[in-house]
PDB file of C-alpha atoms in Angstrom:
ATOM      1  CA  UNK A   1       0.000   0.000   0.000  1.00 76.00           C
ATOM      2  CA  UNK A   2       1.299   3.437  -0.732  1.00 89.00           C
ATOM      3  CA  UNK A   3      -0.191   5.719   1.682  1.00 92.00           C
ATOM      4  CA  UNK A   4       1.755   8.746   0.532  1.00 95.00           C
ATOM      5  CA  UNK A   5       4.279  10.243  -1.879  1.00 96.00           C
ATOM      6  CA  UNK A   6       6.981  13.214  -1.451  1.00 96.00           C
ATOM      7  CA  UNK A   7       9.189  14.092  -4.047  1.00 96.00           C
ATOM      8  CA  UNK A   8       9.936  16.374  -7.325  1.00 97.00           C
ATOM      9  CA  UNK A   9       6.906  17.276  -9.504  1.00 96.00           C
ATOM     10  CA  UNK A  10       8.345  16.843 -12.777  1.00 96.00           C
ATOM     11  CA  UNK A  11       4.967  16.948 -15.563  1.00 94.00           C
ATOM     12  CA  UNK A  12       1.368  17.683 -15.243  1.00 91.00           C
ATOM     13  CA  UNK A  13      -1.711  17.093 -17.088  1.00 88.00           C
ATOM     14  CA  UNK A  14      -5.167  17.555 -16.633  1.00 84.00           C
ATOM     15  CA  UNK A  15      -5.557  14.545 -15.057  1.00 88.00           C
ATOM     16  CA  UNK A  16      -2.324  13.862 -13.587  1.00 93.00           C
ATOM     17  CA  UNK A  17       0.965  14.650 -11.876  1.00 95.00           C
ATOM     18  CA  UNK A  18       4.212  12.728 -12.048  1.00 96.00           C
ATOM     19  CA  UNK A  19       6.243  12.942  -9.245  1.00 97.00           C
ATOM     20  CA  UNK A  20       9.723  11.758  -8.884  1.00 97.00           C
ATOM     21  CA  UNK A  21      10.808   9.703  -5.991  1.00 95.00           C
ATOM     22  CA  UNK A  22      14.276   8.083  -5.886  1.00 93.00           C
ATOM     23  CA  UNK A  23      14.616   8.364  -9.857  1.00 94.00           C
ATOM     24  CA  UNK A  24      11.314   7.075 -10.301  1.00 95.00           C
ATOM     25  CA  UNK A  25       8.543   8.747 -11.971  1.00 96.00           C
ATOM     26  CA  UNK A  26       5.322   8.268  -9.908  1.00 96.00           C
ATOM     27  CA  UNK A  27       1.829   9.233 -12.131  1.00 96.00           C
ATOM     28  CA  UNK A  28      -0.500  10.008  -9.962  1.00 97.00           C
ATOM     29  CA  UNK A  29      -4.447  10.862 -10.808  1.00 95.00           C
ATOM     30  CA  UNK A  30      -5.272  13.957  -8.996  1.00 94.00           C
ATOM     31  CA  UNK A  31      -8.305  16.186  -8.930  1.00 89.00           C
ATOM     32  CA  UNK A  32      -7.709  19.865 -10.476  1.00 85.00           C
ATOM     33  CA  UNK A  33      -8.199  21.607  -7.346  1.00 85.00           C
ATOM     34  CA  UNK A  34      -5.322  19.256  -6.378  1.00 90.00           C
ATOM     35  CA  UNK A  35      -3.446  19.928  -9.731  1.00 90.00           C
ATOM     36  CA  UNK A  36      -3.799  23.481  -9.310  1.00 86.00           C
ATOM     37  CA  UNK A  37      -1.742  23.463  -6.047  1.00 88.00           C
ATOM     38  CA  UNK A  38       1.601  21.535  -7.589  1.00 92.00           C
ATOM     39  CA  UNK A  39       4.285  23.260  -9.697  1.00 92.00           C
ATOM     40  CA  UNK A  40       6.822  21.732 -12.141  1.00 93.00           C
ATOM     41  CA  UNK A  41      10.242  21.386 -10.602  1.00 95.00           C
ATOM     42  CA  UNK A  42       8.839  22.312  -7.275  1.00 95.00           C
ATOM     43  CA  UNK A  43       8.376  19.248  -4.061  1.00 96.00           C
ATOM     44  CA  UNK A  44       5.162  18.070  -3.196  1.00 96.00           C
ATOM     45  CA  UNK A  45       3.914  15.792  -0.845  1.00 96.00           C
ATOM     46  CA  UNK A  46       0.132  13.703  -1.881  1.00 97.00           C
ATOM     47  CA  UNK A  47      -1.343  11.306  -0.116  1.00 96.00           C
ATOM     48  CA  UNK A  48      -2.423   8.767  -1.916  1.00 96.00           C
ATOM     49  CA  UNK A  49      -4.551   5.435  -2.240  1.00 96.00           C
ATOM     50  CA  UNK A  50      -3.091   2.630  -4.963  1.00 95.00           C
ATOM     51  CA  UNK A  51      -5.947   0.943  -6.464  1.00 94.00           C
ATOM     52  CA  UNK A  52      -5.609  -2.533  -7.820  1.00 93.00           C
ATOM     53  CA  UNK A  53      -7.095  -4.111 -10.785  1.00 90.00           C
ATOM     54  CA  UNK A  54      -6.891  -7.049 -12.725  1.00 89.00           C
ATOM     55  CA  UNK A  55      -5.271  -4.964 -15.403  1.00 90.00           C
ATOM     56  CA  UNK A  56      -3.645  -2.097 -13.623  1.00 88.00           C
ATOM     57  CA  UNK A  57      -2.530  -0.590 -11.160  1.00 93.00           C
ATOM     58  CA  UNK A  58      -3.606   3.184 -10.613  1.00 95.00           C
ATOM     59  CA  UNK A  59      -2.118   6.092  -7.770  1.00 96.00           C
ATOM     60  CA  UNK A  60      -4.877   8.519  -6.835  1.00 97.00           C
ATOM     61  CA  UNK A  61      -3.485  11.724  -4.870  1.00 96.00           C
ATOM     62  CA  UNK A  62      -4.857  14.103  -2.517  1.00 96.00           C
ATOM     63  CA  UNK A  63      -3.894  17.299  -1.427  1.00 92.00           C
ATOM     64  CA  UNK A  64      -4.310  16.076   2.288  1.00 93.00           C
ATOM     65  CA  UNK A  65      -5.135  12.437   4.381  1.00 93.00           C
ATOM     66  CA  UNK A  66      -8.345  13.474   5.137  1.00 92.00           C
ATOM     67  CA  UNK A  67      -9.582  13.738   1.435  1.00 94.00           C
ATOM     68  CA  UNK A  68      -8.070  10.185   1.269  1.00 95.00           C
ATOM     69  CA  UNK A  69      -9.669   8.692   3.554  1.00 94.00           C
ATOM     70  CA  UNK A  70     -12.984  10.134   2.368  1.00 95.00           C
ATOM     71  CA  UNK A  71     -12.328   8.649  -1.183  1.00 96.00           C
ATOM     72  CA  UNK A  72     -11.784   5.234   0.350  1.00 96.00           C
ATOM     73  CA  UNK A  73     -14.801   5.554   2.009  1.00 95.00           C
ATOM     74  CA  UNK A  74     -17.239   6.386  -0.848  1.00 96.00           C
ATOM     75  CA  UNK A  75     -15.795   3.701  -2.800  1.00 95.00           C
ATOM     76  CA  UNK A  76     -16.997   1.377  -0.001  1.00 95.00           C
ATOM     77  CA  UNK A  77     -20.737   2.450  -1.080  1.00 94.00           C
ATOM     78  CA  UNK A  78     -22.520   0.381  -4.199  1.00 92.00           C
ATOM     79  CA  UNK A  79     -21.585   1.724  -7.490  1.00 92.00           C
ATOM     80  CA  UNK A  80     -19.092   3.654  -6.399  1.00 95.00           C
ATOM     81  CA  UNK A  81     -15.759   3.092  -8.119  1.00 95.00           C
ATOM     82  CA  UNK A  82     -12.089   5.222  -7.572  1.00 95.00           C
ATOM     83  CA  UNK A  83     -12.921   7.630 -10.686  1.00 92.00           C
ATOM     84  CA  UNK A  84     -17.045   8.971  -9.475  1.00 94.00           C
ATOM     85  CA  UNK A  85     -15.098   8.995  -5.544  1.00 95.00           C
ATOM     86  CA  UNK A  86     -12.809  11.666  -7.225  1.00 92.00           C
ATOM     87  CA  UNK A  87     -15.391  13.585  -9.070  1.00 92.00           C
ATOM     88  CA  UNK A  88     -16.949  13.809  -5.648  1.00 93.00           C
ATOM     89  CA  UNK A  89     -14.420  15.227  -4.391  1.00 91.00           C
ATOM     90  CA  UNK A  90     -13.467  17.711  -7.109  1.00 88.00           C
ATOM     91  CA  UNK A  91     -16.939  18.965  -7.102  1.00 88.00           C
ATOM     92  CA  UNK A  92     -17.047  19.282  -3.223  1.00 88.00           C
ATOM     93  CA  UNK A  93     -14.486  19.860  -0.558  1.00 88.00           C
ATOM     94  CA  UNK A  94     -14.408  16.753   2.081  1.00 90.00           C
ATOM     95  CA  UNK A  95     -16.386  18.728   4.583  1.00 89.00           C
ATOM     96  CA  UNK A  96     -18.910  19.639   2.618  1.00 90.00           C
ATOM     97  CA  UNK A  97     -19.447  15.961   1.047  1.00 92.00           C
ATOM     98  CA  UNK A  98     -20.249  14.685   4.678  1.00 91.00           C
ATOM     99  CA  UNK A  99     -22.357  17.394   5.088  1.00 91.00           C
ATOM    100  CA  UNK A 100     -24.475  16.778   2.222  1.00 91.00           C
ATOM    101  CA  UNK A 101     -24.421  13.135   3.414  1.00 92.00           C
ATOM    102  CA  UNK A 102     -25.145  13.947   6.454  1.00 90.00           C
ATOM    103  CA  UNK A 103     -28.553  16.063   5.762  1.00 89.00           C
ATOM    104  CA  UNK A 104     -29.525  14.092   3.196  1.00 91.00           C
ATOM    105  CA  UNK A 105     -28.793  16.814   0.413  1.00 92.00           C
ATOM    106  CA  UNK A 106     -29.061  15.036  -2.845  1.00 93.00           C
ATOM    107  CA  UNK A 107     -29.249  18.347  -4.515  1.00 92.00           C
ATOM    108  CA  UNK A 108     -25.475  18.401  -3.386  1.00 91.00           C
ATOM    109  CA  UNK A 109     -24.633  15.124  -4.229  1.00 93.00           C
ATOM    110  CA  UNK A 110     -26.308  15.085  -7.818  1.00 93.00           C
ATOM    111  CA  UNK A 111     -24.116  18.369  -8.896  1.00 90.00           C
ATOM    112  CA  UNK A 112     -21.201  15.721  -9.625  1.00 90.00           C
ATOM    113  CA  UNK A 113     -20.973  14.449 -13.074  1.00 88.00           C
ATOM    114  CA  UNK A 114     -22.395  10.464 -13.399  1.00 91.00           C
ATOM    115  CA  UNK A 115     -24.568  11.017  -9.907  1.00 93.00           C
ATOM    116  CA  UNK A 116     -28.296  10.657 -10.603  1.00 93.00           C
ATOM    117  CA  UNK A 117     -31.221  10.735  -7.759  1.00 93.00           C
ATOM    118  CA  UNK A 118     -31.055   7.233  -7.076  1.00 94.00           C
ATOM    119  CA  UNK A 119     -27.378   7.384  -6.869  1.00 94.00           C
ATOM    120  CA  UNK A 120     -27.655  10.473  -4.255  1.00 94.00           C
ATOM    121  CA  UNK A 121     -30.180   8.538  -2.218  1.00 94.00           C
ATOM    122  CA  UNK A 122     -27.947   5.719  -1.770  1.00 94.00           C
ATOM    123  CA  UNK A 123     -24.804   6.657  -1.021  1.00 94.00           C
ATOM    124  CA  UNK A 124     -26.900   8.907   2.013  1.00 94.00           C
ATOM    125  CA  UNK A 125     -28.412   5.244   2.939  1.00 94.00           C
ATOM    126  CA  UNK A 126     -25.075   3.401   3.104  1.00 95.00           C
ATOM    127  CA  UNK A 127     -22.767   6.051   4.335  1.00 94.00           C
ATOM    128  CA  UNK A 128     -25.026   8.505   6.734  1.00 89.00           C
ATOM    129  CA  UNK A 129     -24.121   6.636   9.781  1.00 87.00           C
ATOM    130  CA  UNK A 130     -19.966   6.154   8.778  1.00 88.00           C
ATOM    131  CA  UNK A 131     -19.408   9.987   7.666  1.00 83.00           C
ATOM    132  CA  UNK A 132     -17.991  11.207  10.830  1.00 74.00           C
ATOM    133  CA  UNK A 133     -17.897  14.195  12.283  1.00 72.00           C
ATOM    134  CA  UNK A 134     -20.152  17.087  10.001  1.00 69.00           C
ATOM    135  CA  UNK A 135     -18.280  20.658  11.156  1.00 62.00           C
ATOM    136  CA  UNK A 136     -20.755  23.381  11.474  1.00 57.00           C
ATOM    137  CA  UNK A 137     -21.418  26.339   9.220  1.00 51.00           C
ATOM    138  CA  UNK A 138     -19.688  24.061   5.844  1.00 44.00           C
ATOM    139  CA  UNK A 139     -20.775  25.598   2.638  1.00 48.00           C
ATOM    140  CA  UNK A 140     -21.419  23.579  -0.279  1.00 44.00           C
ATOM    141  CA  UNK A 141     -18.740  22.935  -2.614  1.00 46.00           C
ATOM    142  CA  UNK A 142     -15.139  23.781  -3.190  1.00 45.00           C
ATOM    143  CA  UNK A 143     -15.647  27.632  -4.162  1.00 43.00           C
ATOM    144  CA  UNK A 144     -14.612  30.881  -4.121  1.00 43.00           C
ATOM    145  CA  UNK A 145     -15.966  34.483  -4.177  1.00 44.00           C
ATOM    146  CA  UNK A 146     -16.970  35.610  -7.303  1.00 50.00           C
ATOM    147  CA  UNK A 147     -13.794  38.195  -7.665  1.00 55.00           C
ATOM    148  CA  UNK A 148     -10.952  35.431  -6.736  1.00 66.00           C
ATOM    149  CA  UNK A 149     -11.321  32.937  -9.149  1.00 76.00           C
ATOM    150  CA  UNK A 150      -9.814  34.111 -11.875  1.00 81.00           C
ATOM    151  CA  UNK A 151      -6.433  34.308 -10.441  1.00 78.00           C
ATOM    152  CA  UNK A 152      -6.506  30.911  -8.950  1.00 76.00           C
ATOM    153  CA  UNK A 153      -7.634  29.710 -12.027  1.00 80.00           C
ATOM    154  CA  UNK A 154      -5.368  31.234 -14.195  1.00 79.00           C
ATOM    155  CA  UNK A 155      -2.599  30.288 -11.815  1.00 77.00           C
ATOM    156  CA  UNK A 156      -3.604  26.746 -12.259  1.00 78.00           C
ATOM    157  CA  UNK A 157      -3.453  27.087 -15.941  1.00 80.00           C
ATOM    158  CA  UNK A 158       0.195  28.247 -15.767  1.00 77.00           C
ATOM    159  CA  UNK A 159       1.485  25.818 -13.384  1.00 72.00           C
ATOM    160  CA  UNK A 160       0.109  23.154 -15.638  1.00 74.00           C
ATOM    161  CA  UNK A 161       2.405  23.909 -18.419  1.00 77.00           C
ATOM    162  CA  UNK A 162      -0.113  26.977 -20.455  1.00 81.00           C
ATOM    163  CA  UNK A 163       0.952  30.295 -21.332  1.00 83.00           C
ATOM    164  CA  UNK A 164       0.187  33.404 -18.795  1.00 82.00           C
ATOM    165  CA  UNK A 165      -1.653  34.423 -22.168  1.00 85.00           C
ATOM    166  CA  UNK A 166      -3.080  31.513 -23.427  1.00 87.00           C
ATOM    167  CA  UNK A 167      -4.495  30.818 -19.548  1.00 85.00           C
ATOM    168  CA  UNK A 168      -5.827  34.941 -19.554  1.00 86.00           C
ATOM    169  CA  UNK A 169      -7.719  33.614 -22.647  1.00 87.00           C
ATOM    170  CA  UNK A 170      -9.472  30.778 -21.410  1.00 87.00           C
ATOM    171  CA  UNK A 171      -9.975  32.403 -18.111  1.00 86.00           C
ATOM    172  CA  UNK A 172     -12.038  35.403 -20.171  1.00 87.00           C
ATOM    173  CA  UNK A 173     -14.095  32.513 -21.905  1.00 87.00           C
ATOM    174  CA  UNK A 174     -14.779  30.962 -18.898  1.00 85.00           C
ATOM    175  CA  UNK A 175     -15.628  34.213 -17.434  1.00 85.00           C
ATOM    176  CA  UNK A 176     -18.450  34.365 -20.269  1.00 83.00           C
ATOM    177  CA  UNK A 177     -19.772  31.895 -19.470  1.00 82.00           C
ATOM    178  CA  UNK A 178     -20.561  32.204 -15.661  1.00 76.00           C
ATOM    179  CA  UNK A 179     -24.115  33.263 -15.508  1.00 73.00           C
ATOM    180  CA  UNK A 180     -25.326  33.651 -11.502  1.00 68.00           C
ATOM    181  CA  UNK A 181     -23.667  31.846  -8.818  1.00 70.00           C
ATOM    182  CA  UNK A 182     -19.768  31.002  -9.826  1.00 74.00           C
ATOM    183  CA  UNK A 183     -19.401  27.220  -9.802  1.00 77.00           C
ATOM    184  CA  UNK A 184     -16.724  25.914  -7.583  1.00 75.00           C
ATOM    185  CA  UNK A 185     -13.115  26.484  -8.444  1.00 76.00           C
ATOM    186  CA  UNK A 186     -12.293  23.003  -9.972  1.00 77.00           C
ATOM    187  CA  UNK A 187     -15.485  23.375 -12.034  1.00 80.00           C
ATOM    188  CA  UNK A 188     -14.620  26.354 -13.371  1.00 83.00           C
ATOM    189  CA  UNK A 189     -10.773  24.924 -13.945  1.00 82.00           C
ATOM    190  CA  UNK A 190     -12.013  21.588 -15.824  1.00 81.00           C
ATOM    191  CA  UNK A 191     -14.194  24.228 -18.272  1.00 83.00           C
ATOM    192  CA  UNK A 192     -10.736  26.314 -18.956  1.00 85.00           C
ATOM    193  CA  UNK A 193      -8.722  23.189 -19.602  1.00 85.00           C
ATOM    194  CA  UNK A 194     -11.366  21.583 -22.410  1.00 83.00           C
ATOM    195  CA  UNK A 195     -11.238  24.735 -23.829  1.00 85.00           C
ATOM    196  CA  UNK A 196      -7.811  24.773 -24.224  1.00 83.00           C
ATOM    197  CA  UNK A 197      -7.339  21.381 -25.155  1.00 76.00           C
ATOM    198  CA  UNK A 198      -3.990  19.171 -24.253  1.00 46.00           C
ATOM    199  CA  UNK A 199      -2.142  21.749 -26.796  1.00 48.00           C
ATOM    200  CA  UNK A 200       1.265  24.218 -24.775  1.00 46.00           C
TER     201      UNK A 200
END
């Protein structure tokens, strides 16, 4: 089991990091709110949780243990496999997932891409009473005020190999297209990277 990783980041993607430790290249499947927080050339530390297959072997990272231990968990729920754990948790921060779980919010729960109604409802059935702890006064999802976003956007763009004016670009089409409450940051990250494509 690798329960964590410290070393050089030396590539990212939108998916993924690669970090090197002792000469060898670690790729890692991170979240972009994850993403946006690592730098080329710069240590990192992740924790992470190696998933085994039949066929593979894949690292998931996390900015911190506790967002580890809370994709573990959801995986432990029916229908819930390593990659919909992660969307969870690039949609929503950790505290905010067990407080949707927690009240029953399938609103919440459904804003994360391949989570229908049904979906929602169970993973509030199987997990309500293992959650832990719900702090009080948690928000919703992993966001920002309206006015910061752009920067840490745009910084995430840059660190993950763009152009300060090919990330301004995307950042003003995103911008466009933000119509009432701004989505949360890795939302609004995922949007800027499809429009920019995997092209540097």
């Amino acid at each position: 089991m690798i329960a964590s990783v410290r070393g050089t980041v030396t590539a990212t993607g939108p998916d993924h990091a690669v970090v090197e430790v002792g000469g060898i290249g670690l790729a890692v499947q991170c979240a972009p709110g994850t993403l946006a927080e690592l730098r080329v050339g710069q240590p990192a530390r992740l924790a992470t949780s190696l998933v085994v297959r039949e066929d593979s072997l894949t690292l998931y990272g996390f900015a911190d243990d506790d967002a580890k231990q809370l994709f573990e968990l959801l995986q432990t729920a029916s229908g819930v496999g390593p990659r919909l754990a992660q969307a969870v948790l690039a949609v929503h921060t950790p505290d905010a997932v067990r407080k949707a779980i927690a009240n029953a919010d399938t609103a919440a729960l459904t804003r994360v891409p391949g989570i229908g109604k049904k979906g929602a409802e169970r993973l509030v059935l199987e997990l309500r009473d293992r959650i832990g702890p719900v702090p009080i006064g948690v928000d919703g999802a992993a966001g920002v005020t309206a006015g910061a976003w752009p920067e840490q956007v745009r910084q995430a763009l840059v660190g993950l190999g763009w152009s300060g004016a090919q990330a301004e670009q995307a950042v003003a089409a995103v911008a466009e297209s933000v119509d009432g409450e701004t989505p949360p940051v890795p939302v609004l990250l995922k949007q800027a990277i499809r429009l920019l494509g995997r092209t540097r």
